[in-house]
CSV table of C-alpha atoms in Angstrom, one decimal:
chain,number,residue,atom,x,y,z
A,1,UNK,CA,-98.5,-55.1,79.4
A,2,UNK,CA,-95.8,-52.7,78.6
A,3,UNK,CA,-96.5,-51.6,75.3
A,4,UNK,CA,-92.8,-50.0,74.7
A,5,UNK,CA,-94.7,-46.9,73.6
A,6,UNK,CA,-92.8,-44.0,76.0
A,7,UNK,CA,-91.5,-41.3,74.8
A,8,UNK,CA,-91.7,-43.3,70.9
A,9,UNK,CA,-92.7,-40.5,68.2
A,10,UNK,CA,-95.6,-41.0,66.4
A,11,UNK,CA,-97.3,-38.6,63.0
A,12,UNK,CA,-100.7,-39.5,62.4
A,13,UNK,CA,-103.0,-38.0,59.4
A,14,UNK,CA,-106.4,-37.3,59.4
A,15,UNK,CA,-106.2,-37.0,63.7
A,16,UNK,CA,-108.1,-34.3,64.5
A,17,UNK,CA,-111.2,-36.6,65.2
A,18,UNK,CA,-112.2,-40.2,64.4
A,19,UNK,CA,-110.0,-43.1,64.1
A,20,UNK,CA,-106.8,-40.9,63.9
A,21,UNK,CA,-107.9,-39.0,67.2
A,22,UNK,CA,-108.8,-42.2,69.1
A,23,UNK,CA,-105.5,-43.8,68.0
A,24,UNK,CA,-103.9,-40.5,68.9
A,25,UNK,CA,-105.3,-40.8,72.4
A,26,UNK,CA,-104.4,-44.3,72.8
A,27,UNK,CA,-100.7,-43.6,72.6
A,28,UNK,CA,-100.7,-40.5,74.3
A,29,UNK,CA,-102.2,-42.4,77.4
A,30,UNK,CA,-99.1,-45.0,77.0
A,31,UNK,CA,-96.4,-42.1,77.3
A,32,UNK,CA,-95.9,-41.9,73.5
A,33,UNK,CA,-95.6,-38.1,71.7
A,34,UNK,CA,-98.1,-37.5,68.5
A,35,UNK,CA,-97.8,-35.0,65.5
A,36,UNK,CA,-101.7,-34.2,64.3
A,37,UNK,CA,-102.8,-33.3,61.3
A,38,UNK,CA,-106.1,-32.5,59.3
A,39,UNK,CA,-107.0,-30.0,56.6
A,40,UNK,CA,-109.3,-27.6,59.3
A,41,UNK,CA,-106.4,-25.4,61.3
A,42,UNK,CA,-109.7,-24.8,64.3
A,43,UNK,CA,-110.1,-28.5,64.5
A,44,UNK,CA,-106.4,-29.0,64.6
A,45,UNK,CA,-106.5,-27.0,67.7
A,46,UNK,CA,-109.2,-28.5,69.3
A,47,UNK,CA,-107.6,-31.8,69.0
A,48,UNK,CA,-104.6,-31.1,70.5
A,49,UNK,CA,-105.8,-29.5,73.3
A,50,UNK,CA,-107.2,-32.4,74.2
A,51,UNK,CA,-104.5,-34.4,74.2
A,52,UNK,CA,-102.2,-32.1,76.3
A,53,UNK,CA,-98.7,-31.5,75.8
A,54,UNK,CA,-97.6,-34.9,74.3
A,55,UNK,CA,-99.0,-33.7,70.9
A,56,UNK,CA,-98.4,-31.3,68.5
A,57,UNK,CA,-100.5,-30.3,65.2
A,58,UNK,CA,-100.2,-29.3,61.8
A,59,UNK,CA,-102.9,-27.8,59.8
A,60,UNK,CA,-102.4,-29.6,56.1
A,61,UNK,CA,-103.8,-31.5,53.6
A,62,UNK,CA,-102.6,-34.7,52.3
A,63,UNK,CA,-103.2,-34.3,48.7
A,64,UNK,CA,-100.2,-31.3,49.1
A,65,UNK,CA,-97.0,-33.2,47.8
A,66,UNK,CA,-94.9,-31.1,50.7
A,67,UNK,CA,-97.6,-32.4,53.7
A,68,UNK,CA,-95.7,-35.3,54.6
A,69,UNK,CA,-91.9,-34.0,55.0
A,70,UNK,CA,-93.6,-31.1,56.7
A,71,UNK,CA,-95.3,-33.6,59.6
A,72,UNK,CA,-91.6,-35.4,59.8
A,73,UNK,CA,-89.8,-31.7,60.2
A,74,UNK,CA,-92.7,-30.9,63.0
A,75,UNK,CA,-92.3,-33.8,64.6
A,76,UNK,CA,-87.9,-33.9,64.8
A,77,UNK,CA,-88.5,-30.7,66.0
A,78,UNK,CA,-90.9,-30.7,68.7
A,79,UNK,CA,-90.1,-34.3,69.8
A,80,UNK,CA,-86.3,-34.9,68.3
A,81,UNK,CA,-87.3,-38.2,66.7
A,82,UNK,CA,-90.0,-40.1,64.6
A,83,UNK,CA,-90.6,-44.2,65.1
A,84,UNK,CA,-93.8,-44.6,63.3
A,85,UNK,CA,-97.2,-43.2,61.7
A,86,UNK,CA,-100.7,-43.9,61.2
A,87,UNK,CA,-101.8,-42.9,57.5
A,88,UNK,CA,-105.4,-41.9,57.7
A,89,UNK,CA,-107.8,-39.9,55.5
A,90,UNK,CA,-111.5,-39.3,54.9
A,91,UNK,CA,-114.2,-41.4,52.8
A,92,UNK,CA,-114.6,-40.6,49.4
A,93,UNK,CA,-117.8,-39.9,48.0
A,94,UNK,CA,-120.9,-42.0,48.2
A,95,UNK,CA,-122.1,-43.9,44.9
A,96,UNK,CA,-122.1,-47.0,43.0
A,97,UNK,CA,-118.8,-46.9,40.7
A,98,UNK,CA,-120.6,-47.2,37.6
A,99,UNK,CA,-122.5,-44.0,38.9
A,100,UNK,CA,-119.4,-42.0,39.7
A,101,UNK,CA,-118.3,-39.4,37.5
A,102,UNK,CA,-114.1,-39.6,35.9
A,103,UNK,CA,-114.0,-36.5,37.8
A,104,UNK,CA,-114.9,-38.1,41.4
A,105,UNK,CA,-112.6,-41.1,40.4
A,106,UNK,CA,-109.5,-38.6,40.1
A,107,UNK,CA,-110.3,-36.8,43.4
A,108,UNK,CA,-110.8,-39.6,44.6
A,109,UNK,CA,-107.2,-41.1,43.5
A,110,UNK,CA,-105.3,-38.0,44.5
A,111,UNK,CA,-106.5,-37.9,47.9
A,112,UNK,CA,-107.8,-41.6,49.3
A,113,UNK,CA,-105.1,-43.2,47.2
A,114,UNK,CA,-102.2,-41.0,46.0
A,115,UNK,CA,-101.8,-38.9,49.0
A,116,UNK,CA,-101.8,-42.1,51.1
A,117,UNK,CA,-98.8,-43.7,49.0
A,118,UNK,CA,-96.8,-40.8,49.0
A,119,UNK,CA,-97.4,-40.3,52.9
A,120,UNK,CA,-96.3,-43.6,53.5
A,121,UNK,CA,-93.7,-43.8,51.5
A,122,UNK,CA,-92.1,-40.8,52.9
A,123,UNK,CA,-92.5,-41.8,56.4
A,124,UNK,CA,-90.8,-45.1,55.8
A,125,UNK,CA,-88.0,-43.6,54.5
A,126,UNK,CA,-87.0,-41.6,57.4
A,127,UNK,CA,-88.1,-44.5,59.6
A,128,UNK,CA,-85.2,-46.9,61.1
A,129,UNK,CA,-85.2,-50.2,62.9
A,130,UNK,CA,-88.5,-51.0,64.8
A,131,UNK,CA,-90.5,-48.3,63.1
A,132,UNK,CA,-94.0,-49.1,61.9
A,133,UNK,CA,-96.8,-47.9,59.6
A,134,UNK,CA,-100.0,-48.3,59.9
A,135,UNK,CA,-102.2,-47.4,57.1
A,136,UNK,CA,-106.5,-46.6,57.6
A,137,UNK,CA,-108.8,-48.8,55.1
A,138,UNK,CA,-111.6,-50.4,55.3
A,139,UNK,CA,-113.3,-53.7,55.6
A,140,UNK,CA,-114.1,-52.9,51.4
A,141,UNK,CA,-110.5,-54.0,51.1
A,142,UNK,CA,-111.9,-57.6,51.4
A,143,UNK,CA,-115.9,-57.3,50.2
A,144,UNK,CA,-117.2,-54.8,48.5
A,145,UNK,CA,-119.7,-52.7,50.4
A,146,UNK,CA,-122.9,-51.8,48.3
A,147,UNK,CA,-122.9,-48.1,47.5
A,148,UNK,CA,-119.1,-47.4,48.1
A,149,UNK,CA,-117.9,-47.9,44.8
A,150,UNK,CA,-114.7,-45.7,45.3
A,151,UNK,CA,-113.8,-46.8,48.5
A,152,UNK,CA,-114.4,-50.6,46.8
A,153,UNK,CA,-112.0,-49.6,44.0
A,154,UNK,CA,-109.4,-48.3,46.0
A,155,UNK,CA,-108.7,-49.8,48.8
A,156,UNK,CA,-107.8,-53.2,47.7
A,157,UNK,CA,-105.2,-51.3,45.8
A,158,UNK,CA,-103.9,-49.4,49.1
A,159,UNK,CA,-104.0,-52.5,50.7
A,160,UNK,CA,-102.1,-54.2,47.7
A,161,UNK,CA,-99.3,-51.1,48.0
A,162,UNK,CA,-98.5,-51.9,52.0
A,163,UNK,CA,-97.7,-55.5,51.5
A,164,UNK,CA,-95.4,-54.3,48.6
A,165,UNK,CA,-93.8,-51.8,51.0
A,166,UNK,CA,-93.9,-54.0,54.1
A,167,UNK,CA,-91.4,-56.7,51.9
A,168,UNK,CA,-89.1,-53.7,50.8
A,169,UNK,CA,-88.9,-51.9,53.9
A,170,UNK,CA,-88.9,-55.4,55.9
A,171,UNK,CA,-85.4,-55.9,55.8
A,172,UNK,CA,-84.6,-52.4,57.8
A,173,UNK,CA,-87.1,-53.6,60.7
A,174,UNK,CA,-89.7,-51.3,59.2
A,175,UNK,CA,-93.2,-52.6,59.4
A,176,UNK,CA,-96.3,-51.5,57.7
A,177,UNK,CA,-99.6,-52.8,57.9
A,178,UNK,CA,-102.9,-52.0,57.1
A,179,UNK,CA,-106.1,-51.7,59.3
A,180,UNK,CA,-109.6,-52.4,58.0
A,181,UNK,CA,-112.6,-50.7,60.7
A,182,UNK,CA,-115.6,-52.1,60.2
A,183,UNK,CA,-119.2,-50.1,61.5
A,184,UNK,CA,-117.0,-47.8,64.3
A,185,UNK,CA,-119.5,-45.3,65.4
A,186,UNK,CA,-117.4,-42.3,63.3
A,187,UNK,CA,-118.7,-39.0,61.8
A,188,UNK,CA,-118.2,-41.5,58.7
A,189,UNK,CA,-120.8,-43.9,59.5
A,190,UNK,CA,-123.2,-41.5,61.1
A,191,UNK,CA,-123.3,-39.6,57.4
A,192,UNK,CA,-123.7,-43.5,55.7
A,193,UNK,CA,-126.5,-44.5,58.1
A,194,UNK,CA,-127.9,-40.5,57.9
A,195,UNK,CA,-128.0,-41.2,54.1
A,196,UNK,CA,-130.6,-44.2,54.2
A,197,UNK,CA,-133.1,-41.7,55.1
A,198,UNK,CA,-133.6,-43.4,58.8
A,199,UNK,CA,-130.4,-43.3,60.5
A,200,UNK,CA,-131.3,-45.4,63.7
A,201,UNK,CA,-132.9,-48.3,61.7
A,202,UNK,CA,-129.6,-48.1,59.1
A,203,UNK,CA,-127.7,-48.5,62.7
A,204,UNK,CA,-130.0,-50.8,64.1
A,205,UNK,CA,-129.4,-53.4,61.1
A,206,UNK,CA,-125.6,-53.0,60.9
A,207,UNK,CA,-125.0,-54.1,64.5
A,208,UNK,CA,-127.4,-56.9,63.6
A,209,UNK,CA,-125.4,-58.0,61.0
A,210,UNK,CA,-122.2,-58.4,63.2
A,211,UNK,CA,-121.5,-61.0,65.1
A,212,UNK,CA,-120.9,-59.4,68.5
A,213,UNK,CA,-124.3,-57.3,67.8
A,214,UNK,CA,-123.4,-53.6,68.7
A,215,UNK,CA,-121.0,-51.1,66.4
A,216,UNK,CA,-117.5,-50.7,67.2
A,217,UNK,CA,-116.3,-47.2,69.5
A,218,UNK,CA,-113.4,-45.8,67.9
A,219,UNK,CA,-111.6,-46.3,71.1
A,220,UNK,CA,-111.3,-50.0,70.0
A,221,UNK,CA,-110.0,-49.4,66.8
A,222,UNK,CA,-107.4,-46.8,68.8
A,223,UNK,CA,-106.1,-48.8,71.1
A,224,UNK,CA,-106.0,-51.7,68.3
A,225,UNK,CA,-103.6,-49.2,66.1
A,226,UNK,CA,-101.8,-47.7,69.0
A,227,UNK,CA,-100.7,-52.2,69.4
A,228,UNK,CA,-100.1,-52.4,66.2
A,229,UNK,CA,-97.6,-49.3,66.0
A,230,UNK,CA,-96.1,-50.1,69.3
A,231,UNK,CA,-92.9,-52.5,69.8
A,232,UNK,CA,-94.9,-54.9,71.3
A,233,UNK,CA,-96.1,-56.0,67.7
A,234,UNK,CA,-92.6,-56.3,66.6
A,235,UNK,CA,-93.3,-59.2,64.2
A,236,UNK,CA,-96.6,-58.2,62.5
A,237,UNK,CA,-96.4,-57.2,59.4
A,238,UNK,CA,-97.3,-56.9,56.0
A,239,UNK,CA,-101.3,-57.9,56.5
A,240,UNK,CA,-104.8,-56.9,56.9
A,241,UNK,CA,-105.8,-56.5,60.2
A,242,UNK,CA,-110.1,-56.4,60.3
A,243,UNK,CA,-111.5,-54.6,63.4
A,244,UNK,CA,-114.9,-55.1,62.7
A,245,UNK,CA,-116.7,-57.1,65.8
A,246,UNK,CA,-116.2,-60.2,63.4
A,247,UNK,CA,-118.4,-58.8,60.7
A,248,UNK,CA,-116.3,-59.9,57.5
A,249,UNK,CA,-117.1,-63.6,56.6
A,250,UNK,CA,-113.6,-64.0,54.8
A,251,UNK,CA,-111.1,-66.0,56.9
């Protein structure tokens, strides 16, 4: 299946490993150009050596207000064109959200929240017919997951903010949609499952709980985004796309 992805031009936030890398290397592989980005300039690097000379990277962080015009500049001036991004950034911090402190909730809103709507937005806006966003959640957006109060608060909200954008932005054949990873096998889950105090058993009993029995590789989420940003899913969007091995009981 031609996924239309050759030569598109794609930004991507939070790439330098995880999701954002695996979708990163999904598109590469179909002929499409990537601009990286992540906070560390050494893991920058790394990342885009790795993916050869169909990527470029930007050392920034998403909680600057001048990160995403600087990723659409990189990218019209390595590649001479941008037709989509994937929106990406880290966890926040662990804790029920009565436990969390006002202070944790507002870094929390800057970076997994702000930054994300102001990425997004700015990337739609230079975006023209067939472009597509996809935005990074989590399966939270649908259940809450014990212990992750912030990412419980937050993300429903995120998720609430693409399907407003994906009905303005609609009409110019701009898509957005957001993506919802279960238990992928990231530096993420390996901190949660580390956390329990016995990592394999805290592994051992997620894959349990999902249907399919085994976590997710991040390779399956990437090549899941890399669809969903690709012409190929011209008519999705504006929804909640679960990659999660069929662990969320919501239909």
């Amino acid at each position: 299946m031609d996924l239309g992805l050759a030569d598109r031009v794609y930004v991507l936030t939070g790439a330098s490993k995880g999701l954002g890398f695996a979708t990163a290397q999904s598109l590469v592989a179909d002929g499409a150009k990537v601009v990286i980005s992540a906070r560390s300039p050494e893991s920058v690097e790394a990342a885009v050596a790795e993916l050869g000379d169909g990527a470029a990277g930007v050392a920034a962080d998403l909680t600057d207000p001048a990160t995403p015009e600087l990723l659409v500049r990189t990218a019209r001036a390595r590649f001479g064109r941008l037709d989509g991004a994937l929106v990406s950034v880290g966890g926040p911090d662990r804790g029920t959200a009565a436990q969390l402190t006002d202070d944790q909730w507002r870094n929390a809103f800057e970076t997994v929240f702000l930054g994300s709507v102001r990425a997004m937005r700015t990337f739609a806006a230079e975006l023209g017919e067939g472009g597509a966003i996809g935005v990074v959640l989590s399966t939270s957006t649908r259940t809450p997951i014990p212990g992750l109060g912030l990412s419980n608060g937050l993300r429903p909200g995120l998720a609430g903010v693409a399907k407003d954008m994906a009905d303005e932005f609609g009409p110019r054949g701009v898509r957005v949609v957001s993506l919802l990873p279960g238990r992928v096998m990231t530096d993420r889950n390996r901190e949660l499952f580390a956390a329990t105090g016995d990592a394999e058993a805290a592994a051992a009993e997620a894959a349990a709980s999902i249907p399919l029995r085994r976590l997710g590789g991040p390779e399956e989420f990437g090549r899941v985004a890399a669809f969903v940003l690709s012409p190929a899913a011209g008519y999705l969007t504006g929804l909640t796309l679960p990659v999660d091995g069929g662990a969320l009981r919501t239909l």
